[in-house]
């Protein structure tokens, strides 16, 4: 069977954990017909090597699919997903990257939360498991981005 993410052990060698973006969790929790299987495989592969981590922004983004906090906590249990606060230095880096994004012509409606997520990964030496790789690669070049290599049909 082909792994979801090529060369994963080598790619994670300098990382202390894997920050799991909300889109991965939502793919799995909603059985997304296009991305569900890839996200599930990638998450399973990463979890065998390093701790899986979420932060308050990711938790909030996933929460919109749940009516009760107990249901959300069951979907992202602390036994599987370590909760980390956002470091203050990530807030500083997120602001600088967002300013650069706006300087390059990025729209104001673009979510600042993505910049916090990328900055968290950057300052804490975390890999980032996501399907939205382009912006993260552009603004956080030191982060090991774990993303699909091709568009799913």
Short mmCIF file of N, CA and C in Angstrom, two decimals:
data_model
loop_
_atom_site.label_atom_id
_atom_site.label_comp_id
_atom_site.label_asym_id
_atom_site.label_seq_id
_atom_site.Cartn_x
_atom_site.Cartn_y
_atom_site.Cartn_z
N UNK A 1 0.84 -1.18 0.00
CA UNK A 1 0.00 0.00 0.00
C UNK A 1 0.89 1.25 0.00
N UNK A 2 0.57 2.21 -0.81
CA UNK A 2 1.32 3.45 -0.91
C UNK A 2 1.00 4.35 0.27
N UNK A 3 2.04 4.86 0.92
CA UNK A 3 1.75 5.76 2.05
C UNK A 3 1.11 7.07 1.57
N UNK A 4 0.34 7.68 2.44
CA UNK A 4 -0.29 8.96 2.12
C UNK A 4 0.75 10.06 2.00
N UNK A 5 1.82 9.95 2.79
CA UNK A 5 2.87 10.97 2.80
C UNK A 5 4.22 10.28 2.60
N UNK A 6 4.89 10.60 1.51
CA UNK A 6 6.17 9.99 1.19
C UNK A 6 7.26 10.44 2.15
N UNK A 7 8.18 9.53 2.46
CA UNK A 7 9.37 9.84 3.28
C UNK A 7 9.03 10.46 4.63
N UNK A 8 7.94 10.04 5.22
CA UNK A 8 7.47 10.69 6.45
C UNK A 8 8.47 10.63 7.59
N UNK A 9 9.08 9.49 7.90
CA UNK A 9 10.03 9.49 9.03
C UNK A 9 11.16 10.51 8.85
N UNK A 10 11.71 10.59 7.67
CA UNK A 10 12.80 11.55 7.42
C UNK A 10 12.29 12.99 7.52
N UNK A 11 11.12 13.22 7.00
CA UNK A 11 10.56 14.58 7.01
C UNK A 11 10.24 15.06 8.41
N UNK A 12 9.96 14.13 9.31
CA UNK A 12 9.59 14.51 10.68
C UNK A 12 10.77 14.48 11.65
N UNK A 13 11.95 14.16 11.17
CA UNK A 13 13.10 13.97 12.07
C UNK A 13 13.45 15.22 12.88
N UNK A 14 13.20 16.41 12.38
CA UNK A 14 13.53 17.64 13.11
C UNK A 14 12.32 18.24 13.82
N UNK A 15 11.20 17.54 13.79
CA UNK A 15 9.95 18.08 14.37
C UNK A 15 9.68 17.46 15.73
N UNK A 16 9.02 18.21 16.59
CA UNK A 16 8.67 17.69 17.91
C UNK A 16 7.23 17.23 18.02
N UNK A 17 6.45 17.40 16.94
CA UNK A 17 5.06 16.98 16.92
C UNK A 17 4.44 17.37 15.59
N UNK A 18 3.17 16.99 15.42
CA UNK A 18 2.44 17.31 14.19
C UNK A 18 1.19 18.09 14.57
N UNK A 19 1.14 19.34 14.11
CA UNK A 19 -0.04 20.18 14.29
C UNK A 19 -1.05 19.77 13.23
N UNK A 20 -2.24 19.40 13.64
CA UNK A 20 -3.26 18.88 12.73
C UNK A 20 -4.25 20.00 12.42
N UNK A 21 -4.29 20.40 11.15
CA UNK A 21 -5.20 21.47 10.72
C UNK A 21 -6.64 20.98 10.78
N UNK A 22 -7.55 21.93 10.95
CA UNK A 22 -8.98 21.61 11.08
C UNK A 22 -9.51 20.86 9.86
N UNK A 23 -9.02 21.18 8.66
CA UNK A 23 -9.57 20.51 7.49
C UNK A 23 -9.35 19.00 7.53
N UNK A 24 -8.26 18.56 8.10
CA UNK A 24 -7.98 17.12 8.23
C UNK A 24 -8.99 16.48 9.18
N UNK A 25 -9.20 17.11 10.32
CA UNK A 25 -10.15 16.57 11.31
C UNK A 25 -11.57 16.56 10.77
N UNK A 26 -11.94 17.61 10.06
CA UNK A 26 -13.29 17.68 9.50
C UNK A 26 -13.48 16.65 8.38
N UNK A 27 -12.45 16.42 7.57
CA UNK A 27 -12.53 15.38 6.54
C UNK A 27 -12.88 14.04 7.15
N UNK A 28 -12.20 13.72 8.24
CA UNK A 28 -12.40 12.43 8.90
C UNK A 28 -13.75 12.37 9.61
N UNK A 29 -14.06 13.40 10.36
CA UNK A 29 -15.30 13.41 11.15
C UNK A 29 -16.56 13.47 10.31
N UNK A 30 -16.45 13.98 9.07
CA UNK A 30 -17.62 14.06 8.19
C UNK A 30 -17.60 12.99 7.09
N UNK A 31 -16.60 12.12 7.13
CA UNK A 31 -16.43 11.10 6.08
C UNK A 31 -16.45 11.74 4.70
N UNK A 32 -15.67 12.80 4.54
CA UNK A 32 -15.61 13.51 3.27
C UNK A 32 -15.32 12.53 2.13
N UNK A 33 -16.18 12.51 1.10
CA UNK A 33 -16.02 11.52 0.02
C UNK A 33 -14.76 11.72 -0.82
N UNK A 34 -14.22 12.92 -0.86
CA UNK A 34 -13.02 13.18 -1.65
C UNK A 34 -11.76 13.05 -0.80
N UNK A 35 -11.74 13.64 0.37
CA UNK A 35 -10.52 13.73 1.17
C UNK A 35 -10.49 12.83 2.39
N UNK A 36 -11.60 12.24 2.77
CA UNK A 36 -11.66 11.47 4.02
C UNK A 36 -10.61 10.38 4.14
N UNK A 37 -10.47 9.56 3.13
CA UNK A 37 -9.52 8.44 3.21
C UNK A 37 -8.07 8.93 3.27
N UNK A 38 -7.74 9.94 2.44
CA UNK A 38 -6.37 10.46 2.48
C UNK A 38 -6.08 11.05 3.85
N UNK A 39 -6.98 11.86 4.37
CA UNK A 39 -6.77 12.50 5.67
C UNK A 39 -6.63 11.47 6.78
N UNK A 40 -7.45 10.45 6.74
CA UNK A 40 -7.38 9.39 7.75
C UNK A 40 -6.05 8.65 7.68
N UNK A 41 -5.60 8.31 6.49
CA UNK A 41 -4.32 7.62 6.32
C UNK A 41 -3.16 8.49 6.76
N UNK A 42 -3.16 9.75 6.33
CA UNK A 42 -2.07 10.66 6.69
C UNK A 42 -2.01 10.85 8.20
N UNK A 43 -3.15 11.01 8.83
CA UNK A 43 -3.19 11.19 10.28
C UNK A 43 -2.67 9.94 11.00
N UNK A 44 -3.08 8.78 10.54
CA UNK A 44 -2.62 7.53 11.16
C UNK A 44 -1.11 7.38 11.01
N UNK A 45 -0.58 7.68 9.84
CA UNK A 45 0.86 7.58 9.61
C UNK A 45 1.63 8.53 10.52
N UNK A 46 1.17 9.76 10.61
CA UNK A 46 1.85 10.76 11.44
C UNK A 46 1.80 10.37 12.92
N UNK A 47 0.66 9.83 13.35
CA UNK A 47 0.48 9.50 14.77
C UNK A 47 1.40 8.38 15.23
N UNK A 48 1.88 7.59 14.30
CA UNK A 48 2.81 6.50 14.65
C UNK A 48 4.20 7.04 14.96
N UNK A 49 4.48 8.27 14.54
CA UNK A 49 5.83 8.81 14.67
C UNK A 49 5.97 9.92 15.71
N UNK A 50 4.96 10.77 15.82
CA UNK A 50 5.05 11.92 16.71
C UNK A 50 3.68 12.21 17.33
N UNK A 51 3.67 12.97 18.43
CA UNK A 51 2.39 13.37 19.01
C UNK A 51 1.59 14.26 18.05
N UNK A 52 0.29 14.09 18.07
CA UNK A 52 -0.62 14.95 17.31
C UNK A 52 -1.03 16.09 18.22
N UNK A 53 -1.08 17.30 17.66
CA UNK A 53 -1.32 18.50 18.45
C UNK A 53 -2.40 19.35 17.79
N UNK A 54 -3.25 19.96 18.62
CA UNK A 54 -4.18 20.98 18.15
C UNK A 54 -4.02 22.19 19.06
N UNK A 55 -4.48 23.34 18.57
CA UNK A 55 -4.44 24.55 19.39
C UNK A 55 -5.86 25.12 19.49
N UNK A 56 -6.06 26.20 20.23
CA UNK A 56 -7.42 26.73 20.40
C UNK A 56 -8.09 27.16 19.09
N UNK A 57 -7.32 27.62 18.13
CA UNK A 57 -7.91 28.04 16.86
C UNK A 57 -8.42 26.82 16.09
N UNK A 58 -7.63 25.78 16.03
CA UNK A 58 -8.05 24.55 15.34
C UNK A 58 -9.28 23.98 16.04
N UNK A 59 -9.24 23.95 17.36
CA UNK A 59 -10.38 23.46 18.16
C UNK A 59 -11.64 24.26 17.82
N UNK A 60 -11.51 25.58 17.73
CA UNK A 60 -12.65 26.44 17.41
C UNK A 60 -13.17 26.18 16.00
N UNK A 61 -12.26 26.03 15.04
CA UNK A 61 -12.68 25.77 13.67
C UNK A 61 -13.44 24.45 13.55
N UNK A 62 -12.99 23.44 14.26
CA UNK A 62 -13.67 22.13 14.22
C UNK A 62 -15.01 22.20 14.96
N UNK A 63 -15.10 23.04 15.97
CA UNK A 63 -16.30 23.11 16.81
C UNK A 63 -17.56 23.49 16.05
N UNK A 64 -17.44 24.18 14.93
CA UNK A 64 -18.63 24.63 14.21
C UNK A 64 -19.48 23.45 13.72
N UNK A 65 -18.90 22.27 13.64
CA UNK A 65 -19.64 21.09 13.19
C UNK A 65 -20.34 20.34 14.33
N UNK A 66 -20.23 20.83 15.55
CA UNK A 66 -20.77 20.13 16.72
C UNK A 66 -21.72 21.02 17.50
N UNK A 67 -22.76 20.41 18.05
CA UNK A 67 -23.74 21.16 18.83
C UNK A 67 -23.36 21.26 20.30
N UNK A 68 -22.55 20.32 20.78
CA UNK A 68 -22.20 20.30 22.20
C UNK A 68 -20.70 20.09 22.36
N UNK A 69 -20.14 20.69 23.39
CA UNK A 69 -18.71 20.57 23.64
C UNK A 69 -18.32 19.12 23.92
N UNK A 70 -19.20 18.34 24.55
CA UNK A 70 -18.90 16.94 24.81
C UNK A 70 -18.73 16.15 23.51
N UNK A 71 -19.55 16.47 22.52
CA UNK A 71 -19.43 15.80 21.21
C UNK A 71 -18.11 16.18 20.54
N UNK A 72 -17.77 17.45 20.63
CA UNK A 72 -16.50 17.90 20.06
C UNK A 72 -15.32 17.21 20.75
N UNK A 73 -15.36 17.16 22.07
CA UNK A 73 -14.27 16.52 22.81
C UNK A 73 -14.16 15.03 22.51
N UNK A 74 -15.28 14.40 22.21
CA UNK A 74 -15.25 13.00 21.81
C UNK A 74 -14.61 12.84 20.43
N UNK A 75 -14.81 13.81 19.57
CA UNK A 75 -14.25 13.75 18.21
C UNK A 75 -12.75 14.04 18.20
N UNK A 76 -12.29 14.89 19.11
CA UNK A 76 -10.86 15.21 19.21
C UNK A 76 -10.40 14.98 20.66
N UNK A 77 -10.37 13.71 21.07
CA UNK A 77 -10.07 13.41 22.47
C UNK A 77 -8.63 13.79 22.85
N UNK A 78 -8.49 14.26 24.08
CA UNK A 78 -7.17 14.64 24.58
C UNK A 78 -6.21 13.46 24.61
N UNK A 79 -6.73 12.25 24.64
CA UNK A 79 -5.87 11.07 24.62
C UNK A 79 -5.17 10.91 23.26
N UNK A 80 -5.72 11.51 22.20
CA UNK A 80 -5.11 11.43 20.87
C UNK A 80 -4.49 12.75 20.41
N UNK A 81 -5.06 13.86 20.85
CA UNK A 81 -4.62 15.18 20.39
C UNK A 81 -4.18 16.02 21.58
N UNK A 82 -2.87 16.25 21.66
CA UNK A 82 -2.35 17.11 22.72
C UNK A 82 -2.83 18.53 22.44
N UNK A 83 -3.30 19.20 23.46
CA UNK A 83 -3.72 20.60 23.33
C UNK A 83 -2.55 21.50 23.72
N UNK A 84 -2.23 22.43 22.84
CA UNK A 84 -1.17 23.40 23.13
C UNK A 84 -1.73 24.80 22.98
N UNK A 85 -1.37 25.68 23.91
CA UNK A 85 -1.77 27.08 23.74
C UNK A 85 -0.95 27.71 22.61
N UNK A 86 -1.43 28.83 22.13
CA UNK A 86 -0.67 29.57 21.13
C UNK A 86 0.44 30.34 21.82
N UNK A 87 1.68 30.14 21.40
CA UNK A 87 2.78 30.91 21.99
C UNK A 87 2.67 32.38 21.61
N UNK A 88 3.07 33.26 22.52
CA UNK A 88 3.03 34.70 22.23
C UNK A 88 3.89 35.02 21.02
N UNK A 89 5.02 34.34 20.87
CA UNK A 89 5.88 34.59 19.71
C UNK A 89 5.20 34.21 18.41
N UNK A 90 4.27 33.26 18.47
CA UNK A 90 3.49 32.90 17.27
C UNK A 90 2.56 34.04 16.89
N UNK A 91 2.02 34.74 17.88
CA UNK A 91 1.17 35.90 17.58
C UNK A 91 1.96 36.98 16.85
N UNK A 92 3.18 37.22 17.28
CA UNK A 92 4.03 38.21 16.63
C UNK A 92 4.32 37.79 15.19
N UNK A 93 4.76 36.54 15.00
CA UNK A 93 5.06 36.05 13.65
C UNK A 93 3.83 36.05 12.76
N UNK A 94 2.69 35.65 13.30
CA UNK A 94 1.44 35.65 12.52
C UNK A 94 1.12 37.05 12.02
N UNK A 95 1.28 38.03 12.87
CA UNK A 95 1.02 39.41 12.47
C UNK A 95 1.95 39.88 11.37
N UNK A 96 3.23 39.54 11.47
CA UNK A 96 4.20 39.94 10.44
C UNK A 96 3.89 39.26 9.11
N UNK A 97 3.56 37.99 9.14
CA UNK A 97 3.24 37.26 7.91
C UNK A 97 1.93 37.76 7.30
N UNK A 98 0.97 38.08 8.14
CA UNK A 98 -0.30 38.60 7.64
C UNK A 98 -0.09 39.97 6.99
N UNK A 99 0.76 40.79 7.60
CA UNK A 99 1.07 42.10 7.00
C UNK A 99 1.71 41.92 5.63
N UNK A 100 2.62 40.96 5.51
CA UNK A 100 3.26 40.68 4.21
C UNK A 100 2.23 40.19 3.19
N UNK A 101 1.33 39.34 3.64
CA UNK A 101 0.24 38.86 2.78
C UNK A 101 -0.58 40.04 2.24
N UNK A 102 -0.95 40.96 3.12
CA UNK A 102 -1.73 42.14 2.70
C UNK A 102 -0.91 43.02 1.76
N UNK A 103 0.39 43.16 2.03
CA UNK A 103 1.27 43.96 1.18
C UNK A 103 1.33 43.38 -0.23
N UNK A 104 1.25 42.07 -0.34
CA UNK A 104 1.27 41.38 -1.63
C UNK A 104 -0.08 41.40 -2.33
N UNK A 105 -1.06 42.02 -1.71
CA UNK A 105 -2.37 42.14 -2.34
C UNK A 105 -3.41 41.17 -1.82
N UNK A 106 -3.09 40.45 -0.75
CA UNK A 106 -4.05 39.51 -0.17
C UNK A 106 -5.28 40.23 0.35
N UNK A 107 -6.39 39.58 0.25
CA UNK A 107 -7.66 40.17 0.66
C UNK A 107 -7.80 40.19 2.17
N UNK A 108 -8.40 41.23 2.68
CA UNK A 108 -8.60 41.37 4.12
C UNK A 108 -9.47 40.23 4.67
N UNK A 109 -10.35 39.70 3.83
CA UNK A 109 -11.24 38.65 4.33
C UNK A 109 -10.53 37.32 4.53
N UNK A 110 -9.28 37.22 4.07
CA UNK A 110 -8.52 36.00 4.29
C UNK A 110 -8.37 35.76 5.79
N UNK A 111 -8.53 34.55 6.21
CA UNK A 111 -8.57 34.30 7.66
C UNK A 111 -7.20 34.43 8.31
N UNK A 112 -7.10 35.37 9.25
CA UNK A 112 -5.90 35.50 10.07
C UNK A 112 -5.62 34.21 10.85
N UNK A 113 -6.63 33.41 11.21
CA UNK A 113 -6.33 32.16 11.93
C UNK A 113 -5.32 31.26 11.23
N UNK A 114 -5.33 31.21 9.91
CA UNK A 114 -4.34 30.38 9.20
C UNK A 114 -2.92 30.87 9.50
N UNK A 115 -2.75 32.17 9.64
CA UNK A 115 -1.43 32.69 9.95
C UNK A 115 -1.01 32.32 11.38
N UNK A 116 -1.95 32.31 12.31
CA UNK A 116 -1.65 31.84 13.67
C UNK A 116 -1.25 30.37 13.66
N UNK A 117 -1.95 29.56 12.89
CA UNK A 117 -1.65 28.13 12.83
C UNK A 117 -0.25 27.91 12.26
N UNK A 118 0.05 28.58 11.15
CA UNK A 118 1.38 28.45 10.56
C UNK A 118 2.47 28.94 11.49
N UNK A 119 2.22 30.06 12.16
CA UNK A 119 3.21 30.61 13.08
C UNK A 119 3.42 29.69 14.28
N UNK A 120 2.35 29.10 14.78
CA UNK A 120 2.48 28.14 15.88
C UNK A 120 3.41 27.01 15.47
N UNK A 121 3.17 26.45 14.29
CA UNK A 121 4.03 25.37 13.80
C UNK A 121 5.48 25.84 13.66
N UNK A 122 5.68 27.05 13.16
CA UNK A 122 7.03 27.56 12.93
C UNK A 122 7.80 27.76 14.24
N UNK A 123 7.19 28.41 15.21
CA UNK A 123 7.93 28.73 16.43
C UNK A 123 8.11 27.53 17.35
N UNK A 124 7.28 26.52 17.21
CA UNK A 124 7.37 25.34 18.09
C UNK A 124 7.97 24.11 17.41
N UNK A 125 8.50 24.27 16.18
CA UNK A 125 9.10 23.17 15.42
C UNK A 125 8.12 22.00 15.23
N UNK A 126 6.92 22.34 14.77
CA UNK A 126 5.91 21.33 14.50
C UNK A 126 5.75 21.17 12.99
N UNK A 127 5.53 19.95 12.56
CA UNK A 127 5.08 19.74 11.18
C UNK A 127 3.62 20.16 11.16
N UNK A 128 3.12 20.46 9.97
CA UNK A 128 1.71 20.84 9.84
C UNK A 128 1.05 19.92 8.84
N UNK A 129 0.06 19.15 9.32
CA UNK A 129 -0.74 18.27 8.47
C UNK A 129 -1.96 19.05 8.01
N UNK A 130 -2.04 19.31 6.70
CA UNK A 130 -3.10 20.16 6.15
C UNK A 130 -3.34 19.80 4.69
N UNK A 131 -4.48 20.24 4.18
CA UNK A 131 -4.72 20.17 2.73
C UNK A 131 -4.47 21.51 2.07
N UNK A 132 -4.33 22.56 2.84
CA UNK A 132 -4.15 23.91 2.31
C UNK A 132 -2.68 24.31 2.40
N UNK A 133 -1.87 23.73 1.57
CA UNK A 133 -0.42 23.89 1.69
C UNK A 133 0.13 25.20 1.12
N UNK A 134 -0.48 25.76 0.10
CA UNK A 134 0.14 26.88 -0.64
C UNK A 134 0.48 28.07 0.25
N UNK A 135 -0.46 28.58 1.01
CA UNK A 135 -0.19 29.75 1.84
C UNK A 135 0.82 29.43 2.92
N UNK A 136 0.70 28.26 3.54
CA UNK A 136 1.65 27.90 4.58
C UNK A 136 3.06 27.83 4.01
N UNK A 137 3.23 27.22 2.85
CA UNK A 137 4.56 27.12 2.24
C UNK A 137 5.12 28.50 1.90
N UNK A 138 4.26 29.37 1.44
CA UNK A 138 4.68 30.70 1.02
C UNK A 138 5.14 31.56 2.20
N UNK A 139 4.43 31.50 3.31
CA UNK A 139 4.71 32.40 4.43
C UNK A 139 5.48 31.74 5.58
N UNK A 140 5.53 30.44 5.60
CA UNK A 140 6.22 29.72 6.67
C UNK A 140 7.15 28.66 6.07
N UNK A 141 8.19 29.09 5.38
CA UNK A 141 9.05 28.15 4.65
C UNK A 141 9.82 27.18 5.54
N UNK A 142 9.94 27.46 6.82
CA UNK A 142 10.67 26.54 7.71
C UNK A 142 9.79 25.41 8.23
N UNK A 143 8.49 25.49 8.01
CA UNK A 143 7.57 24.47 8.52
C UNK A 143 7.53 23.29 7.56
N UNK A 144 7.60 22.09 8.11
CA UNK A 144 7.45 20.87 7.30
C UNK A 144 5.96 20.69 7.05
N UNK A 145 5.54 20.93 5.82
CA UNK A 145 4.13 20.83 5.44
C UNK A 145 3.84 19.41 4.96
N UNK A 146 2.88 18.77 5.57
CA UNK A 146 2.44 17.44 5.19
C UNK A 146 1.09 17.60 4.51
N UNK A 147 1.09 17.47 3.19
CA UNK A 147 -0.12 17.73 2.41
C UNK A 147 -0.16 16.76 1.23
N UNK A 148 -1.34 16.61 0.64
CA UNK A 148 -1.43 15.75 -0.54
C UNK A 148 -0.56 16.29 -1.67
N UNK A 149 0.00 15.39 -2.44
CA UNK A 149 0.84 15.82 -3.57
C UNK A 149 0.05 16.01 -4.84
N UNK A 150 -1.21 15.57 -4.84
CA UNK A 150 -2.05 15.73 -6.01
C UNK A 150 -3.49 15.95 -5.56
N UNK A 151 -4.26 16.53 -6.45
CA UNK A 151 -5.68 16.78 -6.21
C UNK A 151 -6.44 15.46 -6.29
N UNK A 152 -7.28 15.17 -5.31
CA UNK A 152 -8.09 13.95 -5.33
C UNK A 152 -9.28 14.15 -6.25
N UNK A 153 -9.70 13.06 -6.87
CA UNK A 153 -10.84 13.13 -7.80
C UNK A 153 -12.16 13.08 -7.07
#
